[in-house]
Structure formats: C-alpha cells, structure tokens
C-alpha cells in the first residue's frame, strides 16, 4: 500500500482492463410506461386486485339491473351464506394449488367426513364432540393417503386425487348405505353438528356461525401464508421445487403436510355443510371439487403453482355466488347461468395470463 | 413360449367350461342410472330378491354419474357378450342408448326400460314405470284443493332437477302445473308457462343443498311464495331449511314426488304436505319376472290399457286428505316406502 490517503489503491497492470467494464451493480431498468403497463404492473404486484375489481363491478352491474332486491343487505349476506361451503373447501384447494398441485377429492373427503360425523353421533349415539373429532381425524387420514401417494410414490397430484375421489366416494356410499339422516333427527340427537347453521342477524343482514367460521379460517390461513416460514415455503415449493430444495426447504415434508391440512379443512367443511343443509346426505357436495377449483382460479391463483392468495379465493367464490344469485334474480334461465359462469372462468384465467406477461 | 401358449389354452378351456356350467341359470342384466341414488340402490335390492325367488342370475351395472350414456352402452355390450336373456335398464339418455338397445334385441335379448322410457318408447320391448305426469298431477290437484280459495292468488316456486329437461323432470313439473289448473303452453317444455302465479323455476340436482339454494334465490325474487313443488324429497328437505331460516316454514306448502322413507317421515313431521309415492322395488321385481317368463318360452309383457308402458302405480301420501282424492297416510306409507 504505497499511496496512503488516496481513495483507491493503484491498479495493478492486469486490473486496468476493469475500467472498460460495467461498474454498476444489478438494478431494474425504469422505463417510462404507458398507463396500461402501469396498470399491469400494479395488478401483478397485487394478485387480489383483479378479483376484487371484478367482484365490485359485478355487484354494481347486478345492483343496476336488478335493483334493491339484489342490493338489499339481506340478499348480499345471503350470498355469503351460499358460498360458505365453497369458501371453506376453496381454502383447502388454495393451499394445494399454491404448491402446483390440485385436489380433485376435496368434495368426496367432505361428504365422507359428514357421513362419519352423522353416523357416530346420530346412529351410534356417541357424544357429538367426539363424533366431530373423529370426523376431523378421518379428514386428516384422507389427506395422509393423498400426501403419501404424491410424495412417496411421486405420482402426479391430479392422478392421485382422481383415484382417491372415487375411493372416498365409494366409502361414503358404503358407510351411509346411500341413506340420508334427516335434519330433524340430527337436531334431536346431536344439535352440535348443526351449530354452524345457527343464524345471526345484524342490521337486516343475516349471517350464520358458518360464515364467521369461514372468515376466521381465511384470516388464519392468510396469516400462515404471509407471516410464517411455512407459508413462504409453500410458495417457494410451488414456484420452483428444485430451487426450494437446494435452498434447504424439505419439499416432500411441505407437500405431504399440505395435503393433510387440506383434509382437515375439508372435514371442517363437512361441519359447515351439515349446518347449512341440516340433513346428512351421501348425495351432497357432488360439485364441490370443481366449484372449489373455480373459486381458486377466478380468485387469481395460478394452476402452475407459486401464485395465489386465500383472500383471492374467497373473492372468487363470492364472484361466482354473486353471478348465480344475480342471474337467478334477473330471471335468466339456469342454462344461461351455466353459460355465464363458464365464460367467467375463461376470462379470469385470460386476465391472469395477461398479468403474468408483465415484464417490468 | 409354446409351453406357455399351451397353458394359456388349457386355462381358457377350463374357464370356458366353468362358465358354461354356470350358465344353466338365465342371466338378467340390471343397468341403473347411477349406483349412488337411493332410488336405484333400492331398485337393485328389489331385483336381487326377485332374482333369488325366480332362480335367475342377476348382473348389475350402473352409469358413473347421472347422464353417463357411455357407461350404459358398455354395460349392454358386456351383457350381450355374456349371453344374457334379458336386460332391465333405466336409461341416462333415452335417445342415445337406442342403437345399443337395438343391438341387444337383434341378439334375441328382451330389453325392458325401468322408470324412464326410451325415446321412442317402442325401442324397448316394454317399459315398467311410474306415470310421472300423473304423479305430478296428484300433488297439483291436492295443493289446489288444500289451498281452496287461496289457489287463485297462490305464488308458486318450482324446484326442478337440472338444466337438461329430461323426461321424468318435465313430466312431474308439467303434471303438477296441470293438476293445479295452470295452462301449460308446450307440455314437453318446462318454463314456457305464462301464468302470473308462477314465481319461477330453479334447479336442485335433486339434493338438499340444491333445494336450499334454489329456494333462497326464489324467495329473494318474491318473498310471498306460498306453494313449492319439488322434483324429489331431498330437494324438499333443502327447501324447507331455507323457509325455516326465514320463519316461513309454517305457512308455505311443499309438495314432492318419490315416496322414499325419509320423505314419508317428512310428511309425518309436516315438512312436506303431500308426496306421490312410486315403487322402484316393484319395477325391478316385475322386470325380473318378465325376463324369467320370456326365457321360459313365454311372451313379452303387455302395456297397461291406454298407456304405452306398464304402469307400476303411484299413490298420494298425505296426512291431510283433500276432498274425495284417494290417498294413504304417512303411517301406512312407512310400511311401503323405500330408501
């Protein structure tokens, strides 16, 4: 070190070449952007913005065309009641979709657990809390089977859950003997099973404990996804499993646990289901798996993994609920209601793709 | 290689021989729409009992879901290959199944449609079914008589099955409206009626969940609904939950069709005002008997007078009889119900 006080030591001969090179560190290029690009960037940074805007627009549109029958607090709270089950099941689906998986068995797990709860409490006369716990344990068991097949046998989640969907549904029919337990019998013997159907009136709006339960569950999952290491690991595994493994995440353990958690949530969904329909029917929940995927996709999650939010799913479920309720009140034939919901899914995914193209 | 072929041939011969020994009983195939709906589960149970009693071998198949035609076609092909004497089928798609049925009949098999007629009906050798139009008419007439003077100002919600407008769905819905005294427009179409008393139609998929959601939405359309028609009793139970949640369970009349045991208990509890009972066990049992008679060299079954099918009967079940209408009460119905 000869020239003390100078800001840089004198370069040795071989270092002279560096002056010709790039001396800046890596940084993002900031270009002047068109308003459309600015919007695209905003939407990319806020994945729930698209579904939230769509929800507001659809509420406004139906409010304008149908009027007060649609916009009454009672009707709007009714929509929340109607999407409660799909909201809960959609929460389970969201966690799995974030890891780039898919669970086609959610509806079957829910129905199987509701049958187990009903059989134990009503037919066998066990205390209702025990029946509930066994039902939740059964949901976890279904999740263990899904998770083990996905992580141990390395089978694609789509195939695994396509298979377990049939397996769980067959078990449901066998255990229930295809027979329904009537609402009156549940109310008489095990009212706790219907507890989540208890109505709560607030200023002309009508909620049920089930709606609050769903909101609480969504809040809890939001916290886990956004404020805990486990939540960040889910996104990492879904975005790039190899990178996640190389950075020290135990990807198999994460994947396995997410299926088990989904199974438990589906069992809780069974409790909300009994609350809503009163009776316990092996025929229930037949469209729940596809409806839950619809809610997740319309809510802005990507089926390729690594992108999605639980709030988005809740909004997605609400959008579908608003559409079905609003179209029914507008006297639109059920056939065209199906048609409209189909387009809704396509448009939601198209928007999502457009946002993912964002380059800045 | 050659050795294993020899083994294989021997195995095939043994298998062939054993099935030839087993084939001394005539084979009857039962193909239901699904194996999930209690109605078809009971139908299968009825067929199994009848098969034992008539000394025939029953082989049961079902579509995977409501509307699964391919599964039923495959089942017919399997039964033709097995050399069945007769096939009893509740078609998922009354028209699309016809070519497969023609193949079976060309192979000398007696084909009987149960519960749902084929289209055209004479594509099957016979049809054993509930007169679904009559089933609807009975509950429609009962509702009109029960409401009396209020029938003129009734507000009616109709909870149908699904968007496909299948024959059973249309017949019950239109039968109900005719029984209530409403001009049908086209009796082959749901939803083209102009009567101001109709608040609306919605679909339920025949489940409690669907019944509740449809009822909630129709109540939003018109909170004054006073009469609810439902395609089946699970949908009625769901509709009742929706009415109960807004405190309208006591002053709204619900009518339904089916006669399943949970439904009959709901008549007893006052959830459902009246329901039309049908007899799936009887349909299946009669079907098996007809195949047995045919296999023993007898003729084919003859349709009921004035109809193009064998009517397996329908009974009005209610604890509040209306006028002169013949009906049975829930206590009597509990002895006859299914599911």
XYZ file of C-alpha atoms in Angstrom:
699
model
C 0.000 0.000 0.000
C 2.041 2.997 -1.167
C -0.280 5.949 -1.732
C -1.965 6.311 1.590
C -4.920 8.744 1.591
C -5.973 8.151 -1.963
C -9.427 6.708 -2.401
C -8.280 3.779 -4.481
C -5.170 1.747 -4.414
C -3.250 1.977 -7.655
C -4.416 -0.686 -10.058
C -2.044 -3.356 -10.993
C -1.459 -3.858 -14.680
C -3.807 -6.753 -15.032
C -6.633 -4.786 -13.364
C -6.535 -1.876 -15.799
C -8.931 -3.638 -18.095
C -11.700 -3.326 -15.475
C -12.139 0.392 -16.179
C -13.667 -0.505 -19.519
C -16.217 -2.798 -17.928
C -19.532 -2.252 -16.155
C -19.105 -0.843 -12.696
C -22.774 -0.588 -11.640
C -24.408 -3.288 -9.595
C -27.504 -5.043 -10.922
C -30.641 -2.897 -10.900
C -34.065 -2.848 -12.523
C -34.431 -0.722 -15.589
C -37.020 2.001 -15.105
C -38.722 2.857 -18.366
C -41.375 5.439 -18.989
C -44.518 3.260 -19.042
C -47.867 3.595 -20.694
C -50.891 3.744 -18.379
C -51.775 0.183 -19.454
C -48.339 -1.070 -18.429
C -48.631 0.788 -15.150
C -51.967 -0.943 -14.528
C -50.447 -4.266 -15.495
C -47.609 -3.730 -13.078
C -49.980 -2.765 -10.261
C -52.111 -5.844 -10.854
C -49.039 -8.056 -10.949
C -47.888 -6.684 -7.628
C -51.359 -7.120 -6.064
C -52.756 -10.527 -7.043
C -56.101 -9.969 -5.287
C -56.763 -6.693 -7.121
C -58.221 -8.316 -10.254
C -60.828 -10.451 -8.487
C -61.670 -7.571 -6.138
C -62.323 -5.254 -9.095
C -64.372 -7.942 -10.875
C -66.424 -8.503 -7.693
C -67.165 -4.786 -7.288
C -68.070 -4.447 -10.969
C -70.398 -7.463 -10.905
C -72.125 -6.280 -7.717
C -72.546 -2.846 -9.294
C -73.849 -4.335 -12.562
C -76.444 -6.547 -10.852
C -77.347 -3.706 -8.491
C -78.030 -1.583 -11.551
C -80.044 -4.196 -13.488
C -81.884 -5.994 -10.670
C -82.081 -3.172 -8.150
C -82.889 -3.296 -4.473
C -83.868 -6.973 -4.385
C -80.245 -7.747 -5.202
C -78.587 -4.940 -3.269
C -80.532 -5.427 -0.017
C -78.269 -6.242 2.921
C -80.270 -9.434 3.386
C -79.570 -10.628 -0.144
C -75.876 -9.713 -0.046
C -75.464 -11.558 3.263
C -77.399 -14.475 1.757
C -74.745 -14.755 -0.960
C -72.107 -15.022 1.780
C -74.151 -17.855 3.330
C -74.430 -19.573 -0.047
C -70.660 -19.535 -0.657
C -69.689 -20.632 2.867
C -69.077 -24.286 1.992
C -67.172 -23.497 -1.195
C -65.206 -20.836 0.699
C -64.013 -23.416 3.225
C -63.277 -26.123 0.652
C -61.694 -23.495 -1.623
C -59.325 -22.603 1.224
C -58.055 -26.178 1.240
C -57.781 -26.145 -2.553
C -55.831 -22.849 -2.483
C -53.066 -24.292 -0.313
C -52.679 -27.223 -2.693
C -52.804 -25.116 -5.867
C -50.081 -22.831 -4.459
C -47.808 -25.891 -4.344
C -48.602 -26.530 -8.049
C -50.835 -29.460 -7.132
C -54.573 -29.989 -7.439
C -57.002 -31.923 -5.250
C -59.992 -33.456 -7.008
C -61.000 -35.357 -3.878
C -61.944 -32.379 -1.654
C -65.697 -32.804 -2.176
C -65.531 -36.545 -1.536
C -63.486 -36.044 1.665
C -66.058 -33.510 2.878
C -69.037 -35.811 2.264
C -67.279 -38.842 3.750
C -66.433 -36.866 6.917
C -70.011 -35.567 7.216
C -71.325 -39.143 6.982
C -68.834 -40.292 9.645
C -69.860 -37.445 11.969
C -73.552 -38.203 11.435
C -73.279 -41.973 11.784
C -71.273 -41.740 15.004
C -73.386 -39.046 16.640
C -76.896 -39.831 15.402
C -76.939 -43.548 14.584
C -74.472 -44.803 17.208
C -75.319 -42.107 19.779
C -71.727 -41.115 20.637
C -71.261 -37.628 22.121
C -71.267 -35.046 19.311
C -67.824 -33.528 20.140
C -66.249 -36.982 19.805
C -68.046 -37.560 16.506
C -66.710 -34.221 15.258
C -63.155 -35.063 16.311
C -63.302 -38.485 14.675
C -64.646 -36.811 11.520
C -61.728 -34.365 11.523
C -59.293 -37.230 12.121
C -60.835 -39.067 9.158
C -60.281 -35.949 7.030
C -56.647 -35.922 8.135
C -56.422 -39.624 7.261
C -57.713 -38.967 3.733
C -55.081 -36.209 3.450
C -52.364 -38.594 4.654
C -53.282 -41.014 1.862
C -53.204 -38.253 -0.782
C -49.955 -36.794 0.576
C -48.222 -40.169 0.828
C -49.115 -41.096 -2.753
C -47.908 -37.709 -4.035
C -44.630 -37.581 -2.093
C -43.646 -41.228 -1.601
C -44.758 -42.734 -4.913
C -44.091 -39.462 -6.779
C -47.411 -39.687 -8.631
C -48.921 -36.508 -10.125
C -51.485 -34.965 -7.719
C -54.096 -34.851 -10.485
C -53.936 -38.632 -10.943
C -53.720 -39.405 -7.218
C -56.751 -37.338 -6.287
C -58.703 -38.537 -9.327
C -58.270 -42.005 -7.851
C -58.914 -41.119 -4.218
C -62.010 -39.141 -5.254
C -63.589 -42.425 -6.396
C -62.249 -44.302 -3.368
C -63.603 -41.812 -0.810
C -66.927 -41.531 -2.637
C -67.354 -45.317 -2.686
C -66.567 -45.473 1.054
C -69.155 -42.752 1.638
C -71.847 -44.736 -0.201
C -70.901 -47.952 1.552
C -70.834 -46.458 5.058
C -74.053 -44.489 4.596
C -75.796 -47.294 2.654
C -76.854 -44.399 0.379
C -79.260 -43.306 3.108
C -79.842 -39.772 4.321
C -80.018 -38.836 8.003
C -82.855 -36.343 8.325
C -82.414 -32.852 9.696
C -84.943 -33.468 12.488
C -83.002 -36.485 13.782
C -79.731 -34.529 13.791
C -81.428 -31.657 15.645
C -82.890 -34.028 18.234
C -79.829 -36.182 18.935
C -76.733 -34.150 18.016
C -77.580 -30.437 17.646
C -73.866 -29.569 17.856
C -73.436 -30.927 14.309
C -75.819 -28.217 13.076
C -74.284 -25.478 15.237
C -72.617 -23.693 12.309
C -76.041 -23.194 10.724
C -77.189 -21.001 13.626
C -78.315 -17.655 12.188
C -77.017 -14.305 13.429
C -78.926 -11.156 12.500
C -77.007 -7.885 12.158
C -78.875 -4.756 10.955
C -81.054 -6.563 8.419
C -78.206 -8.786 7.299
C -78.362 -12.467 8.104
C -75.183 -14.436 8.736
C -74.625 -17.864 10.195
C -71.900 -19.055 12.551
C -70.652 -20.909 9.476
C -69.995 -17.629 7.619
C -67.949 -16.316 10.548
C -66.180 -19.648 10.791
C -65.222 -19.370 7.122
C -63.952 -15.788 7.568
C -61.945 -16.838 10.635
C -60.404 -19.736 8.720
C -59.489 -17.453 5.815
C -57.872 -14.974 8.234
C -55.872 -17.743 9.882
C -54.650 -19.112 6.555
C -53.814 -15.594 5.355
C -51.612 -15.194 8.425
C -49.896 -18.540 7.844
C -49.279 -17.862 4.152
C -47.972 -14.331 4.601
C -46.373 -14.231 8.033
C -44.813 -17.627 8.643
C -41.894 -19.547 7.190
C -44.206 -22.455 6.379
C -46.350 -20.166 4.238
C -43.378 -18.803 2.311
C -42.122 -22.357 1.820
C -45.432 -23.298 0.182
C -44.970 -20.558 -2.403
C -41.338 -21.493 -2.908
C -42.155 -25.161 -3.467
C -44.924 -24.269 -5.895
C -42.817 -21.783 -7.826
C -39.706 -23.913 -8.281
C -39.377 -27.138 -6.292
C -35.737 -27.680 -7.286
C -34.676 -24.217 -6.179
C -36.647 -24.682 -2.967
C -34.920 -27.978 -2.223
C -31.486 -26.515 -2.961
C -32.166 -23.640 -0.575
C -32.790 -26.098 2.225
C -36.587 -26.480 2.217
C -37.734 -30.048 2.872
C -40.089 -30.057 -0.066
C -41.577 -33.530 0.463
C -42.446 -32.743 4.048
C -44.100 -29.466 2.983
C -46.097 -31.196 0.225
C -47.180 -34.044 2.493
C -48.360 -31.713 5.244
C -50.311 -29.526 2.820
C -52.491 -32.490 1.766
C -53.086 -33.424 5.403
C -54.036 -29.842 6.267
C -56.375 -29.784 3.246
C -58.016 -32.980 4.513
C -58.588 -31.419 7.941
C -60.076 -28.279 6.357
C -62.403 -30.461 4.249
C -63.591 -32.158 7.448
C -64.326 -28.707 8.900
C -66.136 -28.071 5.617
C -68.262 -31.114 6.448
C -69.307 -29.425 9.685
C -70.340 -26.266 7.824
C -72.161 -28.440 5.253
C -74.292 -30.125 7.932
C -75.028 -26.703 9.410
C -76.212 -25.384 6.082
C -78.381 -28.236 4.776
C -79.468 -29.645 8.129
C -79.577 -33.227 6.937
C -76.608 -35.529 6.308
C -76.792 -36.865 2.787
C -74.368 -39.072 0.833
C -75.538 -37.210 -2.287
C -74.232 -33.850 -1.013
C -71.192 -31.991 -2.278
C -71.037 -33.632 -5.688
C -69.918 -30.443 -7.410
C -67.734 -29.180 -4.541
C -64.404 -30.187 -6.059
C -64.934 -28.387 -9.366
C -66.617 -25.430 -7.640
C -63.598 -25.081 -5.349
C -61.198 -25.111 -8.308
C -63.390 -22.485 -9.998
C -63.206 -20.246 -6.917
C -59.423 -20.628 -6.714
C -58.896 -19.864 -10.407
C -61.337 -16.953 -10.574
C -59.582 -15.691 -7.432
C -56.376 -15.265 -9.406
C -54.337 -18.290 -8.357
C -52.220 -19.977 -10.993
C -52.607 -23.701 -11.560
C -48.871 -23.724 -12.373
C -48.161 -23.045 -8.703
C -46.385 -20.367 -6.713
C -49.063 -17.739 -7.170
C -52.377 -17.375 -5.397
C -53.943 -15.902 -2.314
C -56.542 -17.059 0.150
C -58.342 -13.706 0.034
C -58.441 -14.077 -3.736
C -60.152 -17.450 -3.415
C -62.758 -16.045 -1.035
C -63.421 -13.236 -3.522
C -63.505 -15.808 -6.343
C -66.161 -17.809 -4.512
C -68.118 -14.597 -3.911
C -67.914 -13.637 -7.609
C -69.427 -16.967 -8.642
C -72.050 -16.627 -5.885
C -72.924 -13.073 -6.990
C -73.253 -14.234 -10.600
C -75.513 -17.189 -9.781
C -77.706 -15.231 -7.366
C -77.840 -12.137 -9.579
C -78.679 -14.085 -12.734
C -81.352 -16.058 -10.855
C -82.939 -12.800 -9.674
C -82.751 -11.385 -13.224
C -84.916 -14.328 -14.351
C -82.121 -15.742 -16.509
C -82.717 -19.381 -17.424
C -80.469 -21.777 -15.456
C -78.946 -22.939 -18.707
C -77.582 -19.451 -19.431
C -76.404 -19.156 -15.824
C -74.106 -22.129 -16.523
C -73.017 -20.453 -19.757
C -72.140 -17.210 -17.978
C -70.159 -18.910 -15.217
C -68.194 -20.777 -17.889
C -67.148 -17.525 -19.566
C -66.341 -16.050 -16.176
C -63.728 -18.774 -15.595
C -62.158 -18.301 -19.048
C -61.963 -14.526 -18.668
C -60.463 -14.795 -15.193
C -57.711 -17.110 -16.395
C -57.075 -14.982 -19.503
C -56.619 -11.915 -17.282
C -54.250 -13.871 -15.078
C -52.150 -14.906 -18.078
C -52.011 -11.329 -19.330
C -50.761 -10.109 -15.972
C -48.115 -12.812 -15.819
C -46.689 -11.495 -19.076
C -45.704 -8.350 -17.215
C -42.054 -7.694 -17.911
C -41.318 -4.731 -15.716
C -43.307 -69.692 -25.486
C -45.139 -72.686 -26.952
C -45.444 -74.186 -23.494
C -46.993 -71.055 -22.068
C -49.391 -70.908 -25.014
C -50.472 -74.440 -24.204
C -51.007 -73.454 -20.598
C -52.978 -70.445 -21.677
C -55.176 -72.530 -23.976
C -55.811 -75.033 -21.193
C -56.694 -72.206 -18.837
C -59.058 -70.675 -21.395
C -60.749 -74.040 -21.893
C -61.240 -74.517 -18.154
C -62.641 -71.027 -17.789
C -64.938 -71.595 -20.757
C -66.089 -74.870 -19.272
C -66.826 -73.393 -15.845
C -68.821 -70.517 -17.298
C -70.734 -72.997 -19.432
C -71.654 -74.898 -16.257
C -72.723 -71.682 -14.508
C -74.855 -70.604 -17.440
C -77.687 -73.017 -16.665
C -79.496 -70.135 -14.915
C -80.712 -67.421 -17.306
C -78.725 -64.190 -16.894
C -80.648 -60.956 -16.255
C -78.785 -57.665 -16.521
C -79.802 -54.613 -14.490
C -78.368 -51.270 -15.638
C -79.279 -48.309 -13.401
C -78.534 -44.611 -13.973
C -76.105 -44.498 -11.034
C -75.300 -46.656 -8.051
C -75.459 -43.678 -5.682
C -79.082 -42.557 -5.684
C -81.100 -44.447 -3.024
C -83.888 -44.931 -5.579
C -81.602 -47.062 -7.743
C -79.965 -48.722 -4.748
C -83.436 -49.943 -3.735
C -84.265 -50.925 -7.286
C -81.172 -53.120 -7.292
C -82.174 -54.637 -3.943
C -85.623 -55.436 -5.364
C -84.060 -57.054 -8.425
C -81.715 -59.167 -6.271
C -84.631 -60.505 -4.206
C -86.660 -61.239 -7.323
C -83.657 -62.966 -8.932
C -83.374 -65.331 -5.941
C -87.115 -66.026 -5.988
C -87.155 -66.697 -9.751
C -83.895 -68.634 -9.865
C -82.120 -66.363 -12.349
C -78.621 -64.866 -12.210
C -78.570 -61.079 -11.772
C -75.686 -58.942 -13.028
C -75.838 -55.278 -12.039
C -74.242 -52.316 -13.786
C -74.634 -48.554 -13.402
C -73.630 -45.317 -15.067
C -70.891 -43.401 -13.245
C -72.940 -40.234 -12.864
C -76.387 -39.036 -13.861
C -76.300 -38.664 -17.636
C -73.458 -41.160 -18.266
C -74.549 -42.835 -21.506
C -71.189 -44.420 -22.449
C -71.055 -46.481 -19.262
C -74.512 -47.871 -20.001
C -73.580 -48.714 -23.606
C -70.536 -50.629 -22.339
C -72.771 -52.476 -19.850
C -75.147 -53.562 -22.656
C -72.175 -54.778 -24.738
C -70.893 -56.801 -21.760
C -74.325 -58.362 -21.245
C -74.625 -59.297 -24.944
C -71.190 -60.939 -24.705
C -72.235 -62.789 -21.547
C -75.273 -64.211 -23.329
C -77.896 -62.528 -21.142
C -81.568 -63.402 -21.688
C -82.917 -60.028 -20.633
C -81.767 -56.501 -19.805
C -83.528 -54.092 -17.439
C -82.342 -50.512 -17.928
C -83.080 -47.046 -16.524
C -81.620 -45.031 -19.405
C -79.456 -41.975 -18.684
C -80.067 -40.726 -22.202
C -83.307 -42.068 -23.644
C -82.308 -41.394 -27.256
C -78.577 -42.072 -27.276
C -78.961 -45.534 -25.778
C -81.290 -46.742 -28.572
C -78.624 -48.071 -31.027
C -77.076 -50.214 -28.250
C -80.533 -51.464 -27.260
C -81.241 -52.395 -30.897
C -78.047 -54.485 -30.954
C -79.178 -56.328 -27.834
C -82.638 -57.007 -29.252
C -81.096 -58.210 -32.533
C -79.167 -60.729 -30.402
C -82.505 -62.039 -29.101
C -82.385 -60.316 -25.697
C -85.575 -58.984 -24.074
C -84.970 -55.308 -23.197
C -87.208 -53.612 -20.616
C -86.900 -49.934 -19.697
C -87.485 -49.236 -15.996
C -88.573 -45.874 -14.538
C -87.579 -43.823 -17.624
C -88.963 -44.694 -21.094
C -86.693 -44.862 -24.128
C -87.211 -42.387 -26.950
C -89.035 -43.692 -28.999
C -90.676 -45.771 -26.250
C -91.124 -48.774 -28.559
C -87.323 -49.102 -28.929
C -87.610 -51.327 -25.839
C -89.748 -54.468 -25.709
C -91.592 -52.987 -22.729
C -91.412 -50.168 -20.186
C -92.184 -50.543 -16.472
C -92.500 -47.107 -14.964
C -94.310 -44.700 -12.721
C -96.713 -42.461 -14.583
C -94.662 -39.390 -13.667
C -97.142 -36.985 -15.232
C -99.876 -38.499 -13.045
C -97.552 -38.346 -10.007
C -97.222 -34.609 -10.591
C -100.922 -34.192 -11.304
C -101.923 -35.787 -7.995
C -99.845 -33.388 -5.866
C -101.003 -30.462 -8.050
C -104.681 -31.332 -7.513
C -104.072 -31.917 -3.803
C -102.405 -28.493 -3.500
C -105.250 -26.760 -5.363
C -107.907 -28.418 -3.167
C -105.930 -27.756 0.038
C -105.423 -24.054 -0.757
C -109.099 -23.719 -1.791
C -109.950 -20.075 -2.397
C -106.305 -19.085 -1.946
C -105.291 -21.111 -5.033
C -106.234 -18.208 -7.316
C -103.677 -15.930 -5.637
C -101.024 -18.586 -4.917
C -97.371 -17.799 -5.590
C -95.636 -20.908 -6.840
C -91.961 -21.897 -6.842
C -90.906 -24.912 -8.901
C -87.710 -26.729 -7.948
C -86.712 -28.969 -10.852
C -83.860 -31.432 -11.379
C -81.273 -29.981 -13.780
C -80.863 -27.977 -16.979
C -81.260 -30.993 -19.297
C -85.099 -31.130 -19.078
C -85.142 -34.963 -19.046
C -88.492 -36.715 -19.458
C -89.054 -37.520 -15.750
C -88.295 -33.935 -14.755
C -90.600 -32.440 -17.394
C -93.456 -34.892 -16.727
C -93.543 -34.233 -12.965
C -93.242 -30.453 -13.291
C -95.866 -30.151 -16.026
C -98.139 -32.724 -14.364
C -98.080 -30.666 -11.163
C -98.979 -27.465 -13.016
C -101.795 -29.192 -14.894
C -103.144 -30.686 -11.675
C -103.078 -27.229 -10.088
C -105.016 -25.853 -13.060
C -102.359 -23.855 -14.885
C -102.162 -23.579 -18.688
C -99.021 -25.463 -19.767
C -98.170 -23.929 -23.119
C -95.981 -26.716 -24.502
C -96.347 -29.733 -22.154
C -92.939 -31.029 -23.283
C -91.160 -27.915 -22.025
C -90.534 -26.557 -18.528
C -90.698 -22.814 -18.062
C -92.782 -21.600 -21.039
C -95.944 -21.038 -18.970
C -97.364 -17.525 -18.847
C -99.395 -17.786 -15.610
C -98.616 -14.877 -13.255
C -98.862 -17.177 -10.228
C -95.543 -18.818 -11.143
C -92.672 -17.027 -9.392
C -90.026 -19.087 -11.156
C -88.235 -22.363 -11.795
C -84.802 -23.271 -10.486
C -82.694 -26.449 -10.487
C -81.628 -28.524 -7.480
C -79.792 -31.583 -8.856
C -82.262 -33.417 -6.623
C -80.180 -32.742 -3.499
C -80.711 -30.957 -0.156
C -78.010 -28.395 -0.967
C -79.511 -27.572 -4.355
C -83.002 -27.388 -2.853
C -81.897 -24.895 -0.214
C -80.043 -22.619 -2.642
C -82.851 -22.648 -5.217
C -85.451 -21.850 -2.543
C -83.335 -18.994 -1.146
C -82.970 -17.419 -4.592
C -86.673 -17.757 -5.450
C -87.605 -16.234 -2.074
C -85.398 -13.267 -2.979
C -87.347 -12.964 -6.220
C -90.658 -12.997 -4.372
C -90.825 -13.307 -0.576
C -94.561 -14.045 -0.849
C -94.169 -17.619 -2.175
C -96.947 -19.813 -0.761
C -96.562 -23.134 -2.631
C -93.424 -25.085 -3.516
C -93.228 -28.012 -5.943
C -90.070 -30.137 -5.665
C -88.726 -32.824 -8.016
C -87.937 -35.137 -5.090
C -87.894 -35.306 -1.302
C -84.228 -34.395 -0.695
C -84.827 -31.154 -2.628
C -87.957 -30.629 -0.500
C -85.909 -31.053 2.707
C -83.450 -28.414 1.465
C -86.261 -26.028 0.517
C -87.752 -26.471 3.993
C -84.423 -25.492 5.618
C -84.411 -22.274 3.573
C -88.022 -21.486 4.541
C -87.315 -22.291 8.193
C -84.357 -19.918 8.256
C -86.654 -17.015 7.328
C -89.539 -18.165 9.524
C -91.816 -19.183 6.644
C -91.869 -22.935 7.347
C -95.367 -22.896 8.859
C -97.238 -21.012 6.130
C -95.728 -22.406 2.924
C -96.996 -25.641 1.413
C -94.388 -28.059 0.000
C -95.311 -30.941 -2.320
C -92.987 -33.560 -3.740
C -92.611 -36.882 -5.558
C -90.814 -40.133 -4.657
C -92.032 -41.906 -1.521
C -88.588 -42.582 -0.052
C -88.692 -43.346 3.696
C -87.028 -40.053 4.795
C -89.575 -38.234 2.607
C -92.513 -40.107 4.135
C -91.209 -39.268 7.627
C -91.093 -35.650 6.497
C -94.791 -35.926 5.531
C -95.426 -37.244 9.051
C -93.493 -34.294 10.567
C -95.404 -31.759 8.468
C -92.334 -30.731 6.423
C -93.939 -31.992 3.204
C -97.698 -31.558 2.692
C -98.111 -34.393 0.202
C -95.923 -36.617 -1.920
C -96.572 -39.093 -4.733
C -95.099 -42.467 -3.871
C -93.558 -44.643 -6.561
C -92.428 -48.243 -6.311
C -88.875 -48.941 -7.530
C -88.759 -52.383 -5.881
C -91.883 -53.370 -7.757
C -90.491 -52.119 -11.078
C -87.377 -54.235 -10.711
C -89.228 -57.299 -9.424
C -91.754 -57.182 -12.273
C -88.897 -56.751 -14.738
C -87.094 -59.827 -13.461
C -90.331 -61.845 -13.567
C -90.962 -60.766 -17.173
C -87.474 -61.893 -18.244
C -87.961 -65.229 -16.474
C -91.279 -65.750 -18.279
C -89.673 -64.806 -21.614
C -86.698 -67.127 -21.026
C -89.076 -69.996 -20.209
C -90.700 -69.589 -23.628
C -93.489 -67.172 -22.623
C -94.359 -63.934 -24.443
C -93.407 -60.321 -23.880
C -95.126 -58.109 -21.270
C -98.155 -56.057 -22.425
C -98.557 -52.350 -21.728
C -101.271 -51.050 -19.385
C -104.539 -50.091 -21.137
C -104.395 -46.568 -22.610
C -100.657 -46.135 -21.953
C -97.502 -47.145 -23.837
C -95.916 -48.611 -20.674
C -96.681 -50.979 -17.813
C -97.800 -48.685 -15.019
C -96.249 -49.755 -11.719
C -98.561 -47.458 -9.818
C -98.387 -44.227 -7.866
C -100.043 -43.353 -4.557
C -100.708 -40.000 -2.958
C -99.246 -39.849 0.563
C -100.572 -37.175 2.919
C -101.827 -36.777 6.482
C -104.301 -34.080 5.347
C -106.594 -35.735 2.773
C -108.195 -33.314 0.315
C -111.830 -33.854 -0.637
C -112.537 -37.106 -2.451
C -108.936 -37.722 -3.554
C -107.787 -41.240 -2.663
C -104.646 -41.156 -0.516
C -102.805 -43.077 2.194
C -101.470 -41.548 5.401
C -97.819 -41.479 6.437
C -98.223 -44.386 8.866
C -99.459 -46.647 6.068
C -96.837 -45.251 3.678
C -93.982 -46.012 6.102
C -94.767 -49.718 5.586
C -94.415 -49.363 1.808
C -91.654 -46.802 1.457
C -88.171 -47.402 0.063
C -84.722 -45.976 0.877
